[in-house]
Short mmCIF file of C-alpha atoms in Angstrom, two decimals:
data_model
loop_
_atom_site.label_atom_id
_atom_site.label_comp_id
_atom_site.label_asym_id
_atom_site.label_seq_id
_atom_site.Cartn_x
_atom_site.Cartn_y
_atom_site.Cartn_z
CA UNK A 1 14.78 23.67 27.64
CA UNK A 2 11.36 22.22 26.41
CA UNK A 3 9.87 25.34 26.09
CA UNK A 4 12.86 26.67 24.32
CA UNK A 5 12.66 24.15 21.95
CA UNK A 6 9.27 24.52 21.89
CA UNK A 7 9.44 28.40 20.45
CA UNK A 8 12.11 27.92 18.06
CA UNK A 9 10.07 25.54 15.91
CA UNK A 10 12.60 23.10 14.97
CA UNK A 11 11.43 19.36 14.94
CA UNK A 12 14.69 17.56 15.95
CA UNK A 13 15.56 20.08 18.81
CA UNK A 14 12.03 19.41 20.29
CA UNK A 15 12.25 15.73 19.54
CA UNK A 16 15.81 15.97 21.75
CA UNK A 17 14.18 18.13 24.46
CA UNK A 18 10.95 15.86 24.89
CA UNK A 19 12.99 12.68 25.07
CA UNK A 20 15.54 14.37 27.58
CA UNK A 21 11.93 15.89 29.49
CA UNK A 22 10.35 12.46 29.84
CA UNK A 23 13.93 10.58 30.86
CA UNK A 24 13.04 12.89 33.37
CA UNK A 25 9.66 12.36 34.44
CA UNK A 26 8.35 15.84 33.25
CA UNK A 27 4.90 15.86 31.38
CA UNK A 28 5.06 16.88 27.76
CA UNK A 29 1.91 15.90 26.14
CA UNK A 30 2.03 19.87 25.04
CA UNK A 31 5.24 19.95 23.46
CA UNK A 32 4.65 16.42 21.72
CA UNK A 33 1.16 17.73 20.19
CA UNK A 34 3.46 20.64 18.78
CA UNK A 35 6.01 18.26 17.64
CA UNK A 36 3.53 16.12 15.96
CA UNK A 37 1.52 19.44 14.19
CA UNK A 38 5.48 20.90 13.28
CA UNK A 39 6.27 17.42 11.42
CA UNK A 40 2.51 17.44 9.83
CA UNK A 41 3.22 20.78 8.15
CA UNK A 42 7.05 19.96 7.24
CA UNK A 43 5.37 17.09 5.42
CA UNK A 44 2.43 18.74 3.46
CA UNK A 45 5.21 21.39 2.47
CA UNK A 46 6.00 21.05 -1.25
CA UNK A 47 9.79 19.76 0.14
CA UNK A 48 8.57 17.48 2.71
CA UNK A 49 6.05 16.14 0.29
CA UNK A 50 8.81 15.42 -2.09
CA UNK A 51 11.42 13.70 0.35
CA UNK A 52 7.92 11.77 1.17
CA UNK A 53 7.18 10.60 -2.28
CA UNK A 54 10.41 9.93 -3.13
CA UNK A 55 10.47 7.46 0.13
CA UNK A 56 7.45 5.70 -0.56
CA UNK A 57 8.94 5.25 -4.52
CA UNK A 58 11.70 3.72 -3.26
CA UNK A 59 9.48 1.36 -0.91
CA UNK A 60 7.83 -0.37 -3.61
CA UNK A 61 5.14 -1.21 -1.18
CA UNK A 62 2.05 -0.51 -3.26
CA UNK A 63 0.09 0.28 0.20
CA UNK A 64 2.41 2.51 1.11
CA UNK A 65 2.99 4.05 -1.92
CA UNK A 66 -0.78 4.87 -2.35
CA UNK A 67 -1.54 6.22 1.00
CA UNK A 68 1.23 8.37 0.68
CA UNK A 69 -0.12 9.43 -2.63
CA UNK A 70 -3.50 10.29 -0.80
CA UNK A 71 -2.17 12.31 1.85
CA UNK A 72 -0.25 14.00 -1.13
CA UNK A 73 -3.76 14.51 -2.98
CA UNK A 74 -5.47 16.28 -0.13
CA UNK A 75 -2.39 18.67 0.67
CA UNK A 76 -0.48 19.34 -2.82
CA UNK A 77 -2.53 18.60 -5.65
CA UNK A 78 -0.45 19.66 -7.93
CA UNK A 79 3.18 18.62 -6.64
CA UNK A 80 5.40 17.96 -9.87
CA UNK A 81 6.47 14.45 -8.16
CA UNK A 82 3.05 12.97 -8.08
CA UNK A 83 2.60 11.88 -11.45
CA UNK A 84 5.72 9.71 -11.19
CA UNK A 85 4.30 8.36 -7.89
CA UNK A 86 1.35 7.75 -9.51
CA UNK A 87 3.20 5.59 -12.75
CA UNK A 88 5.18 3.92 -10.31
CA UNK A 89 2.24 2.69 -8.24
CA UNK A 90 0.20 1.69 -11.48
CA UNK A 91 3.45 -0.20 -11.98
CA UNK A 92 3.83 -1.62 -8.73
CA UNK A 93 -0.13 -2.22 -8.70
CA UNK A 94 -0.08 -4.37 -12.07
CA UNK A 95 3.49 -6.47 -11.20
CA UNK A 96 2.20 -7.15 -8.01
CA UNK A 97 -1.29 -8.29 -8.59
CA UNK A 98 -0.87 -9.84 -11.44
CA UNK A 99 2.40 -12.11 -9.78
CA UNK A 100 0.50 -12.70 -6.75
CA UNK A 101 -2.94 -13.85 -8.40
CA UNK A 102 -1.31 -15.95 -11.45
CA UNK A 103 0.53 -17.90 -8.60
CA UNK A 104 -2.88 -18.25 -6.77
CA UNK A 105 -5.10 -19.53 -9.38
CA UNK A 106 -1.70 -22.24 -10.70
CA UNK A 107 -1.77 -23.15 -7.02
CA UNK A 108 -5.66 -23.36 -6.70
CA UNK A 109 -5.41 -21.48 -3.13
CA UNK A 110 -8.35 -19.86 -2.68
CA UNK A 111 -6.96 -18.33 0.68
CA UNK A 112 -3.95 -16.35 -0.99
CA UNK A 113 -6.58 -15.12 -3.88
CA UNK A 114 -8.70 -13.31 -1.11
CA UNK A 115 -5.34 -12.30 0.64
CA UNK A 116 -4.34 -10.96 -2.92
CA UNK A 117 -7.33 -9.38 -3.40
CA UNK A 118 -7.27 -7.41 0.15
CA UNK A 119 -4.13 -6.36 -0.93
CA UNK A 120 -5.03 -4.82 -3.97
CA UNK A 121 -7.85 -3.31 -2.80
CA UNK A 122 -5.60 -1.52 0.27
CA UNK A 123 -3.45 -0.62 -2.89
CA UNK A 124 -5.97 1.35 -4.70
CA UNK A 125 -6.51 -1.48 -7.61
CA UNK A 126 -9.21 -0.04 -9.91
CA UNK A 127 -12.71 -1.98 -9.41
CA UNK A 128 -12.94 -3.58 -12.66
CA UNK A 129 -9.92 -5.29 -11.85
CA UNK A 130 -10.88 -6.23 -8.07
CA UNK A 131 -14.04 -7.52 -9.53
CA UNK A 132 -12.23 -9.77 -12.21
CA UNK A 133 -10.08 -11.49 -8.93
CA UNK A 134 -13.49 -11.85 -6.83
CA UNK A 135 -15.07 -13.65 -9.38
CA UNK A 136 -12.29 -15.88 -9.89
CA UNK A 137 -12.26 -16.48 -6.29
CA UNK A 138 -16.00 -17.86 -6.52
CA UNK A 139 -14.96 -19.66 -9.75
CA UNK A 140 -12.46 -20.92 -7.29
CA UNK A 141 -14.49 -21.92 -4.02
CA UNK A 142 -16.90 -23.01 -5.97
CA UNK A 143 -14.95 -25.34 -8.07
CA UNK A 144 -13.46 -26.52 -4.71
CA UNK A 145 -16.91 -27.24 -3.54
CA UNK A 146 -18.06 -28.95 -6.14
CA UNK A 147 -15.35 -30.86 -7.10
CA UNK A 148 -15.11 -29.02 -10.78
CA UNK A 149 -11.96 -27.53 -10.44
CA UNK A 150 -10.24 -30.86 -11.31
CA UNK A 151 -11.52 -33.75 -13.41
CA UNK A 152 -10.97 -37.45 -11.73
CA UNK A 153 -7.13 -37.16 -12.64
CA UNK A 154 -6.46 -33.90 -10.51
CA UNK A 155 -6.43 -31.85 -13.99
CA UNK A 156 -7.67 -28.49 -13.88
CA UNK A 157 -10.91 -28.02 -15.79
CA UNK A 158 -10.05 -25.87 -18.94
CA UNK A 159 -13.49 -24.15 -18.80
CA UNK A 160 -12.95 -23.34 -15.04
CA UNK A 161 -9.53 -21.11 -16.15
CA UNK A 162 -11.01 -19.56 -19.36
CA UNK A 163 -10.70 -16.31 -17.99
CA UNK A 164 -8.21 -16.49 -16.21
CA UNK A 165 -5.69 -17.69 -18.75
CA UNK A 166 -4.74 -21.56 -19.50
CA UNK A 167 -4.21 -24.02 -16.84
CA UNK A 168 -0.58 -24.63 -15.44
CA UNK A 169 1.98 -27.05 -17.38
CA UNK A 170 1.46 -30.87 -16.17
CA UNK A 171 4.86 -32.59 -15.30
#
């Protein structure tokens, strides 16, 4: 039944036989390397790439969302659904970021910053930008250090958040 499977090329019938095969105890590392290549091609085909796309859109997971749009780069260049992917994720990219880091630098966390900024950088955030958040980040730890942040009262230091926008509303 594996092998039959196997020769008629159809992913879900194999992935039925190998489960049934291994319930079983029979080996089938062969038919699973098959499976895996079968599913590899159904994905890089201009449909598969499509249902893919459309999946990661509807994620919005800007990691996600960008890896898929690499694997979509190096196996349909030119797949009408990837400039949408790619508007989304410059979407995604700039609402998340900039949510994420604003909340940061209010907060003075210096720990979500560098989380924010591994994120954006596993996102495909242009450099310019990912430089921008690192050196706000040593504004940051340095500010910490040095106790300039703050002044005496626990205010944030308005040359400190010059370029990162004005410091947060006191209550």
């Amino acid at each position: 039944q594996l092998k039959d499977a196997k020769d008629r090329g159809n992913t879900s019938d194999l992935k039925l036989a190998i489960e049934k095969a291994e319930s079983c105890g029979v080996d089938s590392l062969a038919a699973r390397k098959h499976y895996s290549e079968l599913t590899r091609q159904e994905r890089q085909s201009q449909d598969g790439m499509r249902d893919l796309l459309k999946w990661a859109m509807s994620q919005k997971d800007g990691v996600v969302l960008f890896n898929v749009i690499q694997e979509a780069k190096k196996t349909c260049l030119d797949h009408p659904d990837l400039p949408l992917a790619q508007s989304k994720l410059a979407e995604i990219q700039y609402d998340e970021c900039r949510r994420h880091t604003q909340r940061a630098i209010r907060n003075r966390d210096p720990r979500t910053l560098a989380s924010c900024i591994e994120r954006a950088k596993q996102m495909g955030v242009g450099q310019h930008e990912i430089e921008f958040m690192e050196k706000t980040l040593r504004d940051m730890t340095e500010g910490l250090g040095q106790g300039t942040i703050g002044n005496a009262s626990g205010e944030p230091s308005p040359k400190r958040f010059v370029a990162t926008g004005p410091p947060p509303p006191t209550t």
